[in-house]
CSV table of C-alpha atoms and ligand atoms in Angstrom, one decimal:
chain,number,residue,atom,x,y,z
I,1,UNK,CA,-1.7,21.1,15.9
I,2,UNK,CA,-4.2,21.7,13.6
I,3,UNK,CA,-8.1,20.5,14.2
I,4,UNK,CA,-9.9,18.3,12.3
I,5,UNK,CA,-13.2,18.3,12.9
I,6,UNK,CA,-14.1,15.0,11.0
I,7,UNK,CA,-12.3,12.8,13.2
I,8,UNK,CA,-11.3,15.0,16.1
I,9,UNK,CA,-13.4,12.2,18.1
I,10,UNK,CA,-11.8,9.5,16.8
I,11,UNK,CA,-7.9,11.8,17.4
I,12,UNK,CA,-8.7,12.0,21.0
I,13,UNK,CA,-9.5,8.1,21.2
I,14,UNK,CA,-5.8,7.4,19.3
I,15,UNK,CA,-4.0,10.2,21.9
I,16,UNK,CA,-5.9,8.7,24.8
I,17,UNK,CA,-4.7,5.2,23.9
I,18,UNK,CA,-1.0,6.1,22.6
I,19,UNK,CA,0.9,3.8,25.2
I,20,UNK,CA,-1.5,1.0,24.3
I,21,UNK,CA,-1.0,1.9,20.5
I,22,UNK,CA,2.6,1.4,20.5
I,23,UNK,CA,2.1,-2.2,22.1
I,24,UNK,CA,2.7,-5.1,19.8
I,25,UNK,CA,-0.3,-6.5,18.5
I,26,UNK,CA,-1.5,-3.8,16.8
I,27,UNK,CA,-1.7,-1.6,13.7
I,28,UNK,CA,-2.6,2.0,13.0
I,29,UNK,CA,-5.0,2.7,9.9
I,30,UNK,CA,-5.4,6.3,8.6
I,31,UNK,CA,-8.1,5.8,6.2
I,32,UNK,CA,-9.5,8.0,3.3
I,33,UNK,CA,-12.4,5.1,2.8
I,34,UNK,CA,-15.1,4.9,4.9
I,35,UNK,CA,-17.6,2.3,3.8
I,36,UNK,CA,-19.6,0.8,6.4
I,37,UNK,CA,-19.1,-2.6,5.4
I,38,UNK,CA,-15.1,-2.0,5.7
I,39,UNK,CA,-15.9,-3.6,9.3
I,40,UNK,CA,-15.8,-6.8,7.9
I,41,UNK,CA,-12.5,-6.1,6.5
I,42,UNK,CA,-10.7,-4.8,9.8
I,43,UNK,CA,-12.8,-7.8,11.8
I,44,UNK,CA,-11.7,-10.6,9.5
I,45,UNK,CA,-8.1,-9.0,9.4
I,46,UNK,CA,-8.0,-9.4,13.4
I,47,UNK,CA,-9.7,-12.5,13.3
I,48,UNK,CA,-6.8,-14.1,11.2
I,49,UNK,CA,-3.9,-12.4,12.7
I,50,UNK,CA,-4.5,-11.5,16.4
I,51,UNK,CA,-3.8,-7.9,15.3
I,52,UNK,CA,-6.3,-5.5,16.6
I,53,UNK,CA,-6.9,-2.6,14.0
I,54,UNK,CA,-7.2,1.4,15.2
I,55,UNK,CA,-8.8,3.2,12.9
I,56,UNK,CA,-8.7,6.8,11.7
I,57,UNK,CA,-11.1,7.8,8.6
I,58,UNK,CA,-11.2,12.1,6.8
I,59,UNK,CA,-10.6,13.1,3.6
I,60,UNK,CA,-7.3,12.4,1.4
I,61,UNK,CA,-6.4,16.5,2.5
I,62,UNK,CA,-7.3,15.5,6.0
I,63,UNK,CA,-4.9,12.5,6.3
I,64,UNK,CA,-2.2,14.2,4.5
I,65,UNK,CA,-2.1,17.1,6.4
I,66,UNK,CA,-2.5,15.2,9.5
I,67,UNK,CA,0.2,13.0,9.2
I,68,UNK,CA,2.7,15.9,8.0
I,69,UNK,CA,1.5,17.7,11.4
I,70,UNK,CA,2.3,14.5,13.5
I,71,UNK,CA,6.0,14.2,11.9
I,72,UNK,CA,8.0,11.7,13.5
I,73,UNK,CA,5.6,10.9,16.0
I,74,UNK,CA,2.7,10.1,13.5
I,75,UNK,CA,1.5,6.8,15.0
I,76,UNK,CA,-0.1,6.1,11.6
I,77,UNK,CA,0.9,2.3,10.5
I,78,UNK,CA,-1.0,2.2,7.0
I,79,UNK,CA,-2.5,4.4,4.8
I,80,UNK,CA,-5.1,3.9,2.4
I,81,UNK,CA,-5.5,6.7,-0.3
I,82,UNK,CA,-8.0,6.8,-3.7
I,83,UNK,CA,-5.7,7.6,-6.5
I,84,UNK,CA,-2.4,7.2,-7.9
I,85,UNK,CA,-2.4,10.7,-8.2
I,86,UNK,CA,-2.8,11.4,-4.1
I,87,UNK,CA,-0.5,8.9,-3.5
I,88,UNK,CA,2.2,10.5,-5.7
I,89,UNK,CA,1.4,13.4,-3.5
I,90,UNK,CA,1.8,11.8,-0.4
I,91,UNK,CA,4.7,10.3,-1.2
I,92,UNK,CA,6.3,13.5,-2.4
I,93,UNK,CA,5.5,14.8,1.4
I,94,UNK,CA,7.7,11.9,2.4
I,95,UNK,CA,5.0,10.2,4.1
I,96,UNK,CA,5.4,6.9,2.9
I,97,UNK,CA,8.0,4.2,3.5
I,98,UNK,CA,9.2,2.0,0.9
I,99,UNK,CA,8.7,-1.8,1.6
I,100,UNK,CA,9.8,-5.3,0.0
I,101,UNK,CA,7.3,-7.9,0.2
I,102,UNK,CA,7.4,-10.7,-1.8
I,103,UNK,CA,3.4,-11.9,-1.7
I,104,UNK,CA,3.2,-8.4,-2.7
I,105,UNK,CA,5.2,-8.0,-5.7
I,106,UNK,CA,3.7,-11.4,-6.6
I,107,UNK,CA,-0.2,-10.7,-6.3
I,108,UNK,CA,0.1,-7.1,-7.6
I,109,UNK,CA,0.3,-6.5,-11.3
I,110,UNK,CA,3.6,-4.4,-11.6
I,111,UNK,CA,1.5,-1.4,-13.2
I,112,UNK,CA,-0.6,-1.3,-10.0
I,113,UNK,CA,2.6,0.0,-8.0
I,114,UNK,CA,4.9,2.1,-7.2
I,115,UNK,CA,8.3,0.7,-9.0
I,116,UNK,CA,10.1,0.7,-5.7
I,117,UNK,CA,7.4,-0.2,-3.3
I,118,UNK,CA,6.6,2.9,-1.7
I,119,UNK,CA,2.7,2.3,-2.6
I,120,UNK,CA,0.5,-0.5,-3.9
I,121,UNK,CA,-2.5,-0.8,-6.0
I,122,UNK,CA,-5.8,-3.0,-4.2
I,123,UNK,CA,-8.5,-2.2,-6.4
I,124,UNK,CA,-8.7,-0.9,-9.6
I,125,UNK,CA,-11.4,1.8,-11.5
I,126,UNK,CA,-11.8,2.2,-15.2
I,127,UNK,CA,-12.6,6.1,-16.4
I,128,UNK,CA,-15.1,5.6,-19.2
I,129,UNK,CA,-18.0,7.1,-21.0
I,130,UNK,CA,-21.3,7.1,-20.4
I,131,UNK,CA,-24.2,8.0,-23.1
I,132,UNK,CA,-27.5,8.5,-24.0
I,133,UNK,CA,-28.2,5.8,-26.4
I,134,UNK,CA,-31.2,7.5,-27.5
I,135,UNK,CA,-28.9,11.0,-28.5
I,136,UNK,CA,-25.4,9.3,-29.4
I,137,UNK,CA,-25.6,7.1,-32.2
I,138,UNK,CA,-22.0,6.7,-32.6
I,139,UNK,CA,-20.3,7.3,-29.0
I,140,UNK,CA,-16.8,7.8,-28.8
I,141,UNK,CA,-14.6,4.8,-28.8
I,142,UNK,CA,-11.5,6.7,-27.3
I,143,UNK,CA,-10.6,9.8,-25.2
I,144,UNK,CA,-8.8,11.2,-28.4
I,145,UNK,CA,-12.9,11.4,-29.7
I,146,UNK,CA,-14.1,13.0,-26.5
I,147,UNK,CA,-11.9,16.3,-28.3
I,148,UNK,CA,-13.6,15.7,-32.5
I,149,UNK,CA,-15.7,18.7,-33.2
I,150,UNK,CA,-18.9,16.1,-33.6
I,151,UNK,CA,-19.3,16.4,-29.5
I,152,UNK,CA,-19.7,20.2,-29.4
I,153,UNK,CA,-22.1,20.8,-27.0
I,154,UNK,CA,-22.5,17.6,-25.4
I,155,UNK,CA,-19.3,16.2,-22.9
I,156,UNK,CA,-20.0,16.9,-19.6
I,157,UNK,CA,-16.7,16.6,-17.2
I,158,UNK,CA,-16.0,17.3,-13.6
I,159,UNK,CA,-13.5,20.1,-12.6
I,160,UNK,CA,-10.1,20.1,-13.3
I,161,UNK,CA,-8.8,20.2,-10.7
I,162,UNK,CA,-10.1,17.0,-9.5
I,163,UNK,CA,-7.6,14.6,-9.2
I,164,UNK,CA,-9.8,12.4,-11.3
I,165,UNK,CA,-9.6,14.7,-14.0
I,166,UNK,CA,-5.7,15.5,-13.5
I,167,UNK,CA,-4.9,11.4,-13.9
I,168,UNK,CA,-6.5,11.5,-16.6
I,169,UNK,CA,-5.0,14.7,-18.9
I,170,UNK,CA,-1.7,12.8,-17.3
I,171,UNK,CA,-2.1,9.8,-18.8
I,172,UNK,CA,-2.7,11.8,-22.2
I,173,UNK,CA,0.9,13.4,-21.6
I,174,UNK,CA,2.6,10.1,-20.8
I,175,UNK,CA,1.0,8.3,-23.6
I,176,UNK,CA,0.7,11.2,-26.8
I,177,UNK,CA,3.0,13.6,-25.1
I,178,UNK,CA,2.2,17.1,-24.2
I,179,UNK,CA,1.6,18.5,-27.3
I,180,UNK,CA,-1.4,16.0,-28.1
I,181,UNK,CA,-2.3,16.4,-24.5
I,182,UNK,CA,-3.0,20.3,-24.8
I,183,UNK,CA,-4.5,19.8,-28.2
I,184,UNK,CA,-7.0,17.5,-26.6
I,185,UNK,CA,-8.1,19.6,-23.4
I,186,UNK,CA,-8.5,22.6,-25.9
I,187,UNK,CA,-10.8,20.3,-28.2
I,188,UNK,CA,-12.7,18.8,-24.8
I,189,UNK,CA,-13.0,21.9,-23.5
I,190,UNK,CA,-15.0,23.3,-26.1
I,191,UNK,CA,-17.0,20.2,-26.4
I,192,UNK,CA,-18.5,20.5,-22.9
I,193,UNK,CA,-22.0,21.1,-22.7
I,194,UNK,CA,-21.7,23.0,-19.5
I,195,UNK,CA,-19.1,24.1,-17.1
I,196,UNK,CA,-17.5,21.3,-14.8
I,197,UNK,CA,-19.7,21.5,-11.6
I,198,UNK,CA,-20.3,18.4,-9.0
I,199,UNK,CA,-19.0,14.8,-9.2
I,200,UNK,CA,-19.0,11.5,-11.1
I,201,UNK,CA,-21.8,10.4,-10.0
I,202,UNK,CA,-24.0,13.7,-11.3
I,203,UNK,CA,-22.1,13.8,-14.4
I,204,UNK,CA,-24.2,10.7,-15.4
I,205,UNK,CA,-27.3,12.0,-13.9
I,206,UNK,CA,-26.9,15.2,-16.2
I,207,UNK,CA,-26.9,12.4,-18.8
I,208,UNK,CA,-30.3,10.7,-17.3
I,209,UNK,CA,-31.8,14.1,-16.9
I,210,UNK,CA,-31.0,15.0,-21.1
I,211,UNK,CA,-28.3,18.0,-19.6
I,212,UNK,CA,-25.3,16.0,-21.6
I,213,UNK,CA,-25.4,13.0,-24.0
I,214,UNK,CA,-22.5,12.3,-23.0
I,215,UNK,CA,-20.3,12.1,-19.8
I,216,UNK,CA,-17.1,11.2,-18.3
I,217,UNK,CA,-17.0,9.2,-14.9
I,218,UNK,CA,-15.5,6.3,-13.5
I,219,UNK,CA,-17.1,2.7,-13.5
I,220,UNK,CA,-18.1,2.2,-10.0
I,221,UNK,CA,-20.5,5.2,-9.5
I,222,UNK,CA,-22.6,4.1,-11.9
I,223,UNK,CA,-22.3,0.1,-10.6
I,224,UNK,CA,-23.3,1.9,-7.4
I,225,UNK,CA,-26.3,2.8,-9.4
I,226,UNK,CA,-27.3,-0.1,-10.8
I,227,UNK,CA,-27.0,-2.1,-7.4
I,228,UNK,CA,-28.7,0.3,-5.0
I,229,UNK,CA,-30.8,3.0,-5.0
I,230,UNK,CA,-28.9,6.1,-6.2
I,231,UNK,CA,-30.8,9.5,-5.9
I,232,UNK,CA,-31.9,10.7,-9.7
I,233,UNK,CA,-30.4,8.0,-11.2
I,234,UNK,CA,-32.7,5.1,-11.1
I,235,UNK,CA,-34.8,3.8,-14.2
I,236,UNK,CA,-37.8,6.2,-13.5
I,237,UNK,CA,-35.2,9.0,-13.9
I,238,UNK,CA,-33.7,8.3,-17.4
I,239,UNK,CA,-31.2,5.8,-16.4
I,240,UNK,CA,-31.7,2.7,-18.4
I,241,UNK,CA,-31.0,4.9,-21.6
I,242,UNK,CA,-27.7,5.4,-20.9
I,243,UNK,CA,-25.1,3.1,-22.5
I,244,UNK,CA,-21.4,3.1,-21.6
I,245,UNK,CA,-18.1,2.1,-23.5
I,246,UNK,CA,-14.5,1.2,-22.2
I,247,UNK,CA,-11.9,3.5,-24.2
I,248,UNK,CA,-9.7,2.8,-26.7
I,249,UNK,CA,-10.1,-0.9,-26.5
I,250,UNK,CA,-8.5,-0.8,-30.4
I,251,UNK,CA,-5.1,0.4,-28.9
I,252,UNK,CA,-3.8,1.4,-25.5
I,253,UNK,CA,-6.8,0.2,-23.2
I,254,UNK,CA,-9.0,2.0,-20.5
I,255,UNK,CA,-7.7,4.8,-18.4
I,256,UNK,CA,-7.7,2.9,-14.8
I,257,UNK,CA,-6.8,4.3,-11.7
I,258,UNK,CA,-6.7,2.6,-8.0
I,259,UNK,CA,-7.5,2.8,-4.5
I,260,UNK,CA,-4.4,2.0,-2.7
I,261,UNK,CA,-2.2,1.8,0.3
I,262,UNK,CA,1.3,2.3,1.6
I,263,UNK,CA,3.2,2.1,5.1
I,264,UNK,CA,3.6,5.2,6.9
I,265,UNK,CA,6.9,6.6,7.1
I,266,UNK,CA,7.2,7.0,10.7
I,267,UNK,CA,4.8,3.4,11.5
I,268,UNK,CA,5.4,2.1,14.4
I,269,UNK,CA,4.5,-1.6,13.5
I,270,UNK,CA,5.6,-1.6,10.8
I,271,UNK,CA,5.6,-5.5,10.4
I,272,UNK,CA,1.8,-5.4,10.9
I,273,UNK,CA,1.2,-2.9,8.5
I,274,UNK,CA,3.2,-5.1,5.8
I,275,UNK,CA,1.0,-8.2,7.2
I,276,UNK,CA,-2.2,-6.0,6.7
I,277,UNK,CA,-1.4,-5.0,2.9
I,278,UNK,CA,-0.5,-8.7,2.4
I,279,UNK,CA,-3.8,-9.7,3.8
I,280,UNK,CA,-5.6,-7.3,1.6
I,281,UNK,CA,-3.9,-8.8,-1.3
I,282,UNK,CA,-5.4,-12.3,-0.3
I,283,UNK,CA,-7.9,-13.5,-2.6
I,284,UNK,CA,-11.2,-13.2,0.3
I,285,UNK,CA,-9.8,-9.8,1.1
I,286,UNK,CA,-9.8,-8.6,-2.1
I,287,UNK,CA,-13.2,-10.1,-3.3
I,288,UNK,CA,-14.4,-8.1,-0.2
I,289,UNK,CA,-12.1,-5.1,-1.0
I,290,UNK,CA,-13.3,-4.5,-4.4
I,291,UNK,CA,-16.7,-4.9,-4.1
I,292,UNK,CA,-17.6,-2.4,-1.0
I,293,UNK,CA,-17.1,0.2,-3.8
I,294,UNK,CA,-18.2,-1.8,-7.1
I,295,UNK,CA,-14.3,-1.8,-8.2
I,296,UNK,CA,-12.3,-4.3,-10.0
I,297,UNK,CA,-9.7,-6.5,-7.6
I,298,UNK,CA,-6.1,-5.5,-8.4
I,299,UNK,CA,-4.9,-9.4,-8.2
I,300,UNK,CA,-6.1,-11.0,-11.4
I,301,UNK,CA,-8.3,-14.1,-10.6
I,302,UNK,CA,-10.1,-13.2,-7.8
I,303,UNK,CA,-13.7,-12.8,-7.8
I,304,UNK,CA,-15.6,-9.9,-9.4
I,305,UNK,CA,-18.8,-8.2,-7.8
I,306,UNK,CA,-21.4,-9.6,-10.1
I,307,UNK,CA,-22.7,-6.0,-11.1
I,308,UNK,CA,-19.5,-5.1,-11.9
I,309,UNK,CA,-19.4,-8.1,-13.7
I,310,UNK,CA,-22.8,-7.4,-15.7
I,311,UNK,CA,-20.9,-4.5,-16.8
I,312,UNK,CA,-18.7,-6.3,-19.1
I,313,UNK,CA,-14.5,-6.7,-19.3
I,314,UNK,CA,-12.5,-4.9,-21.1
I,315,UNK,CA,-8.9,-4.1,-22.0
I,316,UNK,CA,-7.4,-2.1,-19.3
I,317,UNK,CA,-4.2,0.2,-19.9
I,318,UNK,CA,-0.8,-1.1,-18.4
I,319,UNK,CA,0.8,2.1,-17.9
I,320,UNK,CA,2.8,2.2,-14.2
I,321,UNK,CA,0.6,4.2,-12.6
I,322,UNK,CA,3.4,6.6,-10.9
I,323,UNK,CA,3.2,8.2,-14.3
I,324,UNK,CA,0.2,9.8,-13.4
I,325,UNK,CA,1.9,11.4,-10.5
I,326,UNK,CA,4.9,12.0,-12.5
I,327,UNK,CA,2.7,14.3,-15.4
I,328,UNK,CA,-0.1,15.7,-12.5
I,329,UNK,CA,1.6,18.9,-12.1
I,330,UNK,CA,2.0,19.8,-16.6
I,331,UNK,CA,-1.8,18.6,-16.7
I,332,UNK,CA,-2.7,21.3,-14.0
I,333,UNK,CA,-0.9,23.7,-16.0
I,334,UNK,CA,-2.6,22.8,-19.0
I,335,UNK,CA,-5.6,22.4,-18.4
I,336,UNK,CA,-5.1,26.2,-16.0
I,337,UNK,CA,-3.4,27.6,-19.5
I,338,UNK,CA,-6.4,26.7,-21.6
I,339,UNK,CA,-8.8,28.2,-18.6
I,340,UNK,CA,-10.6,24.9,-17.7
I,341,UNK,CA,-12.6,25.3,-14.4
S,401,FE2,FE1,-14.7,8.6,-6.5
């Protein structure tokens, strides 16, 4: 098998354990969030249910990989991936098994999963612009504007291949068509005030700093910002001039993506992993869920992390989300055709 090093510690715990693993009683995480405050999630999940949670946290590749190296034998119960985009790659590997739960098709909005219940949406980001209010006087109100030749020079975007950036162009294709898809990564691309380098979260500090006016990034880095202390992007470094605006709020709504979860296609208990994504569906668990990482809770109703909140509401798009799985490998191509970085 393959080593990885992130949690080769936490592997030899799980193969140490495996007869106790396969007991009842218990349920198998593989993880690619890794907050501390998750804790509380796990605890309070054990405390309601008797279920004692094993947990295995590495990167989306990490988990993927792993679980494709364990085949049949993966004792992975649940997994919890960031975007639908992963997930629809994931679930092309097979790794997932479809499941019918009622509380779930209830609670979850249908556009926050997978049509035939091989994945589910818990929490929900919004992809949106950020801009220097003192530079932009008129920002743009829709990703069509990101592409108008009045932002040459000034969009700064991470890579495309990020799956962030991949969703997105996806959700172009399902909504436009492909045409109006490529038409619009040309016109980004040459709006881009620099090459894609680093993530969301120094997109908008290249927007504090004065690099771009204006940026793409989703909602919760900059939350993050605004509720702690984020390196180069508190007020002394520019931040309290940037503005932000929820797209196309005239038409389609927001670009939104989730953090989700799904039953492993090999789980072992697999009734505890349905009882876990029920739990994290409950309205504490998803107040708790959301928050840790400033996002919006996928059930409607339950409570909002009040930065998040301070943030303002806005129209979100209703697409199914498979679609962005569906359209992620024409967006690679086209943004790869039209030499994005
Ligand atoms: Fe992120």
């Amino acid at each position: 098998m393959r080593p990885f090093p992130l949690f080769a510690a936490a592997l030899c715990a799980l193969v140490a354990a495996a007869p106790a693993v396969m007991a009842q009683g218990e349920v198998n995480i593989y993880s690619a969030r890794h907050y501390d405050n998750d804790d509380k999630l796990y605890d309070d999940f054990t405390a309601a249910t008797g279920i004692t949670v094993n947990r295995i946290e590495g990167n989306a590749d990490e988990i993927i990989e792993r679980m494709k190296a364990e085949g049949a034998n993966s004792p992975a119960d649940v997994v919890l991936l960031v975007d639908a985009g992963r997930l629809f790659q994931a679930d092309q590997d097979a790794l997932f098994r479809p499941i019918t739960s009622t509380t779930l098709n209830e609670r979850i909005p249908a556009e926050l999963r997978h049509p035939e219940g091989h994945w589910f949406g818990f929490a929900t980001r919004a992809r949106v612009f950020f801009y220097d209010t003192e530079k932009v006087a008129n920002p743009p109100q829709t990703y069509a504007d990101l592409a108008k030749p009045e932002y040459k020079g000034q969009i700064c975007m991470r890579s495309a291949s990020n799956i962030y950036s991949l969703s997105l162009l996806a959700s172009i294709i399902a909504h436009e068509g492909e045409e109006a898809a490529r038409a619009w990564a040309a016109g980004l691309k040459d709006n881009l005030a620099r090459d894609p380098e680093g993530g969301d979260t120094d997109q908008i500090r290249a927007v504090a700093s004065g690099q771009c006016a204006i940026a793409v990034a989703n909602t919760y880095y900059f939350a993050r910002a605004l509720a702690e202390e984020v390196d180069a992007l508190t007020p002394a470094d520019g931040r309290d001039r940037i503005g932000w605006v929820f797209p196309n709020q005239g038409d389609r709504g927001t670009h939104i993506n989730i953090s989700g979860a799904a039953v492993a296609a090999n789980s072992p208990n697999s009734e505890n992993a349905i009882k876990f994504l029920e739990y994290l569906a409950s309205d504490e668990a998803q107040q708790f869920f959301a928050a840790i990482n400033y996002e919006y809770p996928a059930v409607p109703g339950a409570t909002v992390d009040s930065t998040v909140q301070g943030m303002g509401t806005f129209k979100a798009d209703t697409l199914n989300l498979s679609a962005l799985g569906e359209h992620q490998a024409r967006a690679q191509e086209i943004y790869n055709e039209l030499g994005w970085k």
